[in-house]
Amino acid sequence: PDREYHVVGTLNREKERYYDPQKDANYFTFYLIDQKGDERKVIYYAPEPQDFDKSEQIVIVGKMKGEEFVAKQILLKCPSKYTDTELKAQ
């Protein structure tokens, strides 16, 4: 419980994401499936990151608190804005 972890995974798009900036701009939750297939609810005490729903892969940094993961940092890997054809032309 006192160890900090870096977890790589993907957003479970079938489960609820919660962010209501009118109620609390610094409370965001979602469900992450890690590379082993385990799923956890993630709580992030900050605003929802921009382009979060477009992410291909998510890296969360933080600690477990009971059955939930409290993230202090979220890193996103989003799809490339360039197509293969555009890359080859450069």
Short mmCIF file of N, CA, C and O in Angstrom, two decimals:
data_model
loop_
_atom_site.label_atom_id
_atom_site.label_comp_id
_atom_site.label_asym_id
_atom_site.label_seq_id
_atom_site.Cartn_x
_atom_site.Cartn_y
_atom_site.Cartn_z
N PRO A 1 0.81 -1.23 0.00
CA PRO A 1 0.00 0.00 0.00
C PRO A 1 0.84 1.28 0.00
O PRO A 1 0.39 2.30 -0.48
N ASP A 2 2.08 1.21 0.52
CA ASP A 2 2.90 2.42 0.55
C ASP A 2 3.80 2.55 -0.66
O ASP A 2 4.53 3.52 -0.78
N ARG A 3 3.78 1.57 -1.56
CA ARG A 3 4.61 1.63 -2.75
C ARG A 3 3.92 2.41 -3.86
O ARG A 3 2.71 2.32 -4.03
N GLU A 4 4.72 3.14 -4.64
CA GLU A 4 4.18 3.84 -5.80
C GLU A 4 4.37 2.95 -7.02
O GLU A 4 5.41 2.32 -7.17
N TYR A 5 3.37 2.91 -7.87
CA TYR A 5 3.40 2.05 -9.05
C TYR A 5 3.19 2.87 -10.32
O TYR A 5 2.50 3.89 -10.31
N HIS A 6 3.78 2.38 -11.40
CA HIS A 6 3.52 2.88 -12.75
C HIS A 6 2.77 1.74 -13.44
O HIS A 6 3.31 0.65 -13.57
N VAL A 7 1.54 1.99 -13.85
CA VAL A 7 0.72 0.95 -14.46
C VAL A 7 0.36 1.38 -15.88
O VAL A 7 -0.11 2.49 -16.10
N VAL A 8 0.58 0.47 -16.84
CA VAL A 8 0.24 0.72 -18.23
C VAL A 8 -1.03 -0.07 -18.55
O VAL A 8 -1.14 -1.25 -18.21
N GLY A 9 -1.98 0.59 -19.18
CA GLY A 9 -3.21 -0.10 -19.52
C GLY A 9 -4.05 0.67 -20.52
O GLY A 9 -3.59 1.62 -21.14
N THR A 10 -5.29 0.21 -20.65
CA THR A 10 -6.23 0.86 -21.56
C THR A 10 -7.52 1.18 -20.81
O THR A 10 -7.87 0.52 -19.83
N LEU A 11 -8.19 2.19 -21.29
CA LEU A 11 -9.46 2.61 -20.71
C LEU A 11 -10.54 1.58 -21.00
O LEU A 11 -10.66 1.11 -22.14
N ASN A 12 -11.30 1.19 -19.98
CA ASN A 12 -12.45 0.33 -20.21
C ASN A 12 -13.60 1.25 -20.63
O ASN A 12 -14.20 1.94 -19.82
N ARG A 13 -13.87 1.29 -21.91
CA ARG A 13 -14.87 2.19 -22.47
C ARG A 13 -16.30 1.73 -22.17
O ARG A 13 -17.24 2.47 -22.40
N GLU A 14 -16.46 0.52 -21.67
CA GLU A 14 -17.79 0.00 -21.35
C GLU A 14 -18.24 0.40 -19.95
O GLU A 14 -19.41 0.28 -19.62
N LYS A 15 -17.32 0.86 -19.13
CA LYS A 15 -17.67 1.25 -17.76
C LYS A 15 -17.69 2.77 -17.65
O LYS A 15 -17.11 3.49 -18.46
N GLU A 16 -18.35 3.23 -16.60
CA GLU A 16 -18.57 4.66 -16.41
C GLU A 16 -17.27 5.43 -16.12
O GLU A 16 -16.44 4.99 -15.35
N ARG A 17 -17.16 6.57 -16.79
CA ARG A 17 -16.17 7.59 -16.44
C ARG A 17 -16.94 8.68 -15.73
O ARG A 17 -18.06 9.01 -16.14
N TYR A 18 -16.37 9.27 -14.71
CA TYR A 18 -17.08 10.33 -14.00
C TYR A 18 -16.22 11.56 -13.89
O TYR A 18 -15.10 11.49 -13.39
N TYR A 19 -16.75 12.67 -14.40
CA TYR A 19 -16.10 13.97 -14.22
C TYR A 19 -17.19 15.03 -14.32
O TYR A 19 -17.84 15.15 -15.35
N ASP A 20 -17.40 15.76 -13.25
CA ASP A 20 -18.40 16.83 -13.21
C ASP A 20 -17.73 18.09 -12.68
O ASP A 20 -17.67 18.31 -11.47
N PRO A 21 -17.20 18.93 -13.60
CA PRO A 21 -16.45 20.11 -13.16
C PRO A 21 -17.28 21.10 -12.34
O PRO A 21 -16.73 21.85 -11.55
N GLN A 22 -18.61 21.09 -12.51
CA GLN A 22 -19.45 21.98 -11.71
C GLN A 22 -19.47 21.55 -10.24
O GLN A 22 -19.47 22.38 -9.35
N LYS A 23 -19.48 20.24 -10.02
CA LYS A 23 -19.48 19.72 -8.64
C LYS A 23 -18.10 19.78 -8.02
O LYS A 23 -17.92 20.25 -6.91
N ASP A 24 -17.12 19.22 -8.74
CA ASP A 24 -15.74 19.18 -8.24
C ASP A 24 -14.80 19.03 -9.43
O ASP A 24 -14.69 17.95 -10.01
N ALA A 25 -14.13 20.11 -9.78
CA ALA A 25 -13.24 20.10 -10.95
C ALA A 25 -11.99 19.24 -10.72
O ALA A 25 -11.26 18.95 -11.65
N ASN A 26 -11.74 18.84 -9.48
CA ASN A 26 -10.56 18.05 -9.16
C ASN A 26 -10.92 16.64 -8.70
O ASN A 26 -10.33 16.11 -7.75
N TYR A 27 -11.90 16.03 -9.38
CA TYR A 27 -12.27 14.64 -9.08
C TYR A 27 -12.68 13.98 -10.39
O TYR A 27 -13.67 14.35 -11.01
N PHE A 28 -11.89 12.98 -10.80
CA PHE A 28 -12.13 12.27 -12.05
C PHE A 28 -11.91 10.79 -11.79
O PHE A 28 -10.92 10.41 -11.17
N THR A 29 -12.84 9.94 -12.22
CA THR A 29 -12.69 8.50 -12.04
C THR A 29 -12.95 7.78 -13.37
O THR A 29 -13.72 8.24 -14.21
N PHE A 30 -12.29 6.63 -13.52
CA PHE A 30 -12.47 5.78 -14.68
C PHE A 30 -11.97 4.39 -14.34
O PHE A 30 -11.41 4.17 -13.26
N TYR A 31 -12.19 3.43 -15.23
CA TYR A 31 -11.73 2.06 -15.03
C TYR A 31 -10.63 1.75 -16.04
O TYR A 31 -10.78 2.01 -17.24
N LEU A 32 -9.53 1.20 -15.54
CA LEU A 32 -8.37 0.88 -16.36
C LEU A 32 -8.15 -0.63 -16.36
O LEU A 32 -8.23 -1.27 -15.31
N ILE A 33 -7.85 -1.17 -17.53
CA ILE A 33 -7.48 -2.59 -17.66
C ILE A 33 -5.98 -2.63 -17.93
O ILE A 33 -5.52 -2.07 -18.93
N ASP A 34 -5.23 -3.27 -17.02
CA ASP A 34 -3.77 -3.29 -17.20
C ASP A 34 -3.37 -4.36 -18.20
O ASP A 34 -4.20 -5.09 -18.74
N GLN A 35 -2.07 -4.48 -18.46
CA GLN A 35 -1.57 -5.40 -19.48
C GLN A 35 -1.76 -6.87 -19.11
O GLN A 35 -1.66 -7.74 -19.96
N LYS A 36 -2.03 -7.15 -17.83
CA LYS A 36 -2.30 -8.53 -17.40
C LYS A 36 -3.78 -8.86 -17.46
O LYS A 36 -4.18 -9.98 -17.21
N GLY A 37 -4.62 -7.84 -17.76
CA GLY A 37 -6.06 -8.05 -17.85
C GLY A 37 -6.81 -7.71 -16.57
O GLY A 37 -8.02 -7.86 -16.51
N ASP A 38 -6.10 -7.26 -15.54
CA ASP A 38 -6.75 -6.86 -14.29
C ASP A 38 -7.37 -5.47 -14.47
O ASP A 38 -6.79 -4.61 -15.12
N GLU A 39 -8.53 -5.29 -13.85
CA GLU A 39 -9.23 -4.01 -13.96
C GLU A 39 -9.33 -3.36 -12.58
O GLU A 39 -9.60 -4.04 -11.59
N ARG A 40 -9.13 -2.05 -12.53
CA ARG A 40 -9.24 -1.30 -11.29
C ARG A 40 -9.92 0.03 -11.56
O ARG A 40 -9.75 0.63 -12.64
N LYS A 41 -10.64 0.49 -10.56
CA LYS A 41 -11.17 1.85 -10.61
C LYS A 41 -10.02 2.78 -10.26
O LYS A 41 -9.27 2.54 -9.32
N VAL A 42 -9.87 3.85 -11.05
CA VAL A 42 -8.81 4.83 -10.83
C VAL A 42 -9.45 6.15 -10.40
O VAL A 42 -10.42 6.60 -11.01
N ILE A 43 -8.90 6.73 -9.35
CA ILE A 43 -9.35 8.04 -8.89
C ILE A 43 -8.21 9.01 -9.10
O ILE A 43 -7.06 8.74 -8.73
N TYR A 44 -8.54 10.14 -9.71
CA TYR A 44 -7.53 11.16 -10.03
C TYR A 44 -8.05 12.49 -9.49
O TYR A 44 -9.09 12.97 -9.93
N TYR A 45 -7.35 13.05 -8.52
CA TYR A 45 -7.78 14.30 -7.90
C TYR A 45 -7.23 15.50 -8.67
O TYR A 45 -6.42 16.28 -8.17
N ALA A 46 -7.69 15.61 -9.90
CA ALA A 46 -7.32 16.70 -10.81
C ALA A 46 -8.33 16.66 -11.96
O ALA A 46 -9.10 15.70 -12.08
N PRO A 47 -8.34 17.68 -12.81
CA PRO A 47 -9.27 17.66 -13.95
C PRO A 47 -8.99 16.51 -14.92
O PRO A 47 -7.87 16.02 -15.00
N GLU A 48 -10.03 16.12 -15.66
CA GLU A 48 -9.87 15.10 -16.69
C GLU A 48 -8.88 15.61 -17.74
O GLU A 48 -9.01 16.73 -18.24
N PRO A 49 -7.85 14.81 -18.08
CA PRO A 49 -6.87 15.25 -19.09
C PRO A 49 -7.52 15.47 -20.45
O PRO A 49 -8.46 14.76 -20.84
N GLN A 50 -7.00 16.45 -21.16
CA GLN A 50 -7.49 16.74 -22.50
C GLN A 50 -7.26 15.54 -23.41
O GLN A 50 -6.23 14.87 -23.31
N ASP A 51 -8.20 15.25 -24.28
CA ASP A 51 -8.15 14.12 -25.23
C ASP A 51 -8.06 12.76 -24.55
O ASP A 51 -7.60 11.79 -25.14
N PHE A 52 -8.53 12.68 -23.31
CA PHE A 52 -8.48 11.41 -22.57
C PHE A 52 -9.22 10.30 -23.32
O PHE A 52 -8.74 9.18 -23.41
N ASP A 53 -10.40 10.62 -23.86
CA ASP A 53 -11.21 9.60 -24.53
C ASP A 53 -10.61 9.12 -25.84
O ASP A 53 -10.98 8.08 -26.36
N LYS A 54 -9.61 9.83 -26.37
CA LYS A 54 -8.95 9.41 -27.62
C LYS A 54 -7.71 8.55 -27.37
O LYS A 54 -7.10 8.08 -28.31
N SER A 55 -7.37 8.35 -26.11
CA SER A 55 -6.12 7.67 -25.79
C SER A 55 -6.13 6.20 -26.21
O SER A 55 -7.14 5.52 -26.09
N GLU A 56 -5.00 5.74 -26.72
CA GLU A 56 -4.82 4.33 -27.06
C GLU A 56 -4.30 3.57 -25.85
O GLU A 56 -4.63 2.42 -25.63
N GLN A 57 -3.44 4.25 -25.10
CA GLN A 57 -2.81 3.63 -23.95
C GLN A 57 -2.67 4.68 -22.86
O GLN A 57 -2.48 5.86 -23.14
N ILE A 58 -2.80 4.24 -21.61
CA ILE A 58 -2.74 5.14 -20.47
C ILE A 58 -1.69 4.61 -19.49
O ILE A 58 -1.65 3.43 -19.22
N VAL A 59 -0.87 5.52 -18.98
CA VAL A 59 0.08 5.18 -17.92
C VAL A 59 -0.36 5.98 -16.70
O VAL A 59 -0.50 7.20 -16.76
N ILE A 60 -0.61 5.27 -15.59
CA ILE A 60 -0.98 5.95 -14.36
C ILE A 60 0.13 5.74 -13.34
O ILE A 60 0.75 4.69 -13.29
N VAL A 61 0.38 6.76 -12.54
CA VAL A 61 1.40 6.72 -11.51
C VAL A 61 0.70 7.04 -10.20
O VAL A 61 0.00 8.04 -10.09
N GLY A 62 0.85 6.15 -9.21
CA GLY A 62 0.21 6.41 -7.93
C GLY A 62 0.26 5.18 -7.04
O GLY A 62 1.12 4.33 -7.18
N LYS A 63 -0.72 5.11 -6.10
CA LYS A 63 -0.73 4.04 -5.10
C LYS A 63 -2.11 3.40 -5.00
O LYS A 63 -3.12 4.04 -5.26
N MET A 64 -2.12 2.16 -4.57
CA MET A 64 -3.37 1.46 -4.28
C MET A 64 -3.90 1.95 -2.93
O MET A 64 -3.14 2.19 -2.00
N LYS A 65 -5.22 2.12 -2.87
CA LYS A 65 -5.89 2.45 -1.61
C LYS A 65 -7.10 1.52 -1.55
O LYS A 65 -8.10 1.77 -2.20
N GLY A 66 -6.95 0.42 -0.82
CA GLY A 66 -7.99 -0.61 -0.83
C GLY A 66 -8.02 -1.28 -2.19
O GLY A 66 -6.99 -1.73 -2.70
N GLU A 67 -9.18 -1.31 -2.81
CA GLU A 67 -9.33 -1.91 -4.14
C GLU A 67 -9.21 -0.89 -5.27
O GLU A 67 -9.34 -1.23 -6.43
N GLU A 68 -9.00 0.38 -4.92
CA GLU A 68 -8.93 1.45 -5.92
C GLU A 68 -7.50 1.97 -6.04
O GLU A 68 -6.71 1.88 -5.11
N PHE A 69 -7.20 2.49 -7.22
CA PHE A 69 -5.89 3.06 -7.48
C PHE A 69 -6.03 4.58 -7.47
O PHE A 69 -6.84 5.13 -8.21
N VAL A 70 -5.26 5.25 -6.64
CA VAL A 70 -5.27 6.72 -6.58
C VAL A 70 -4.08 7.22 -7.38
O VAL A 70 -2.93 7.03 -6.98
N ALA A 71 -4.37 7.83 -8.53
CA ALA A 71 -3.32 8.30 -9.44
C ALA A 71 -2.92 9.72 -9.09
O ALA A 71 -3.76 10.57 -8.83
N LYS A 72 -1.61 9.96 -9.10
CA LYS A 72 -1.14 11.33 -8.92
C LYS A 72 -0.71 11.91 -10.26
O LYS A 72 -0.52 13.10 -10.40
N GLN A 73 -0.57 11.03 -11.26
CA GLN A 73 -0.18 11.47 -12.60
C GLN A 73 -0.78 10.53 -13.64
O GLN A 73 -0.85 9.32 -13.42
N ILE A 74 -1.22 11.09 -14.76
CA ILE A 74 -1.73 10.31 -15.88
C ILE A 74 -1.00 10.75 -17.14
O ILE A 74 -0.94 11.94 -17.44
N LEU A 75 -0.45 9.76 -17.85
CA LEU A 75 0.22 10.03 -19.13
C LEU A 75 -0.57 9.32 -20.22
O LEU A 75 -0.94 8.16 -20.05
N LEU A 76 -0.81 9.99 -21.34
CA LEU A 76 -1.62 9.42 -22.41
C LEU A 76 -0.80 9.18 -23.66
O LEU A 76 0.05 9.99 -24.03
N LYS A 77 -1.09 8.06 -24.31
CA LYS A 77 -0.54 7.80 -25.64
C LYS A 77 -1.72 7.86 -26.59
O LYS A 77 -2.60 7.02 -26.56
N CYS A 78 -1.76 8.91 -27.39
CA CYS A 78 -2.86 9.11 -28.31
C CYS A 78 -2.46 8.66 -29.71
O CYS A 78 -1.28 8.60 -30.03
N PRO A 79 -3.45 8.38 -30.56
CA PRO A 79 -3.13 7.98 -31.93
C PRO A 79 -2.35 9.09 -32.63
O PRO A 79 -2.55 10.27 -32.38
N SER A 80 -1.48 8.69 -33.53
CA SER A 80 -0.69 9.67 -34.28
C SER A 80 -1.62 10.49 -35.16
O SER A 80 -2.57 9.98 -35.72
N LYS A 81 -1.31 11.77 -35.26
CA LYS A 81 -2.13 12.62 -36.12
C LYS A 81 -1.69 12.51 -37.57
O LYS A 81 -2.31 13.07 -38.46
N TYR A 82 -0.61 11.77 -37.82
CA TYR A 82 -0.12 11.58 -39.19
C TYR A 82 -0.46 10.18 -39.66
O TYR A 82 -0.36 9.22 -38.92
N THR A 83 -0.79 10.05 -40.93
CA THR A 83 -1.04 8.74 -41.50
C THR A 83 0.28 8.17 -42.01
O THR A 83 1.26 8.90 -42.17
N ASP A 84 0.32 6.89 -42.30
CA ASP A 84 1.53 6.26 -42.83
C ASP A 84 1.98 6.93 -44.13
O ASP A 84 3.16 7.11 -44.38
N THR A 85 1.02 7.31 -44.98
CA THR A 85 1.34 7.94 -46.26
C THR A 85 2.05 9.29 -46.03
O THR A 85 3.03 9.59 -46.69
N GLU A 86 1.55 10.06 -45.06
CA GLU A 86 2.17 11.36 -44.78
C GLU A 86 3.59 11.18 -44.23
O GLU A 86 4.49 11.94 -44.56
N LEU A 87 3.81 10.16 -43.41
CA LEU A 87 5.12 9.93 -42.84
C LEU A 87 6.14 9.53 -43.92
O LEU A 87 7.28 9.96 -43.89
N LYS A 88 5.72 8.69 -44.86
CA LYS A 88 6.62 8.25 -45.92
C LYS A 88 6.99 9.40 -46.86
O LYS A 88 8.06 9.41 -47.45
N ALA A 89 6.10 10.37 -47.00
CA ALA A 89 6.34 11.49 -47.91
C ALA A 89 7.37 12.47 -47.34
O ALA A 89 7.96 13.24 -48.06
N GLN A 90 7.61 12.42 -46.02
CA GLN A 90 8.50 13.39 -45.40
C GLN A 90 9.96 13.04 -45.55
O GLN A 90 10.46 12.06 -45.71
#
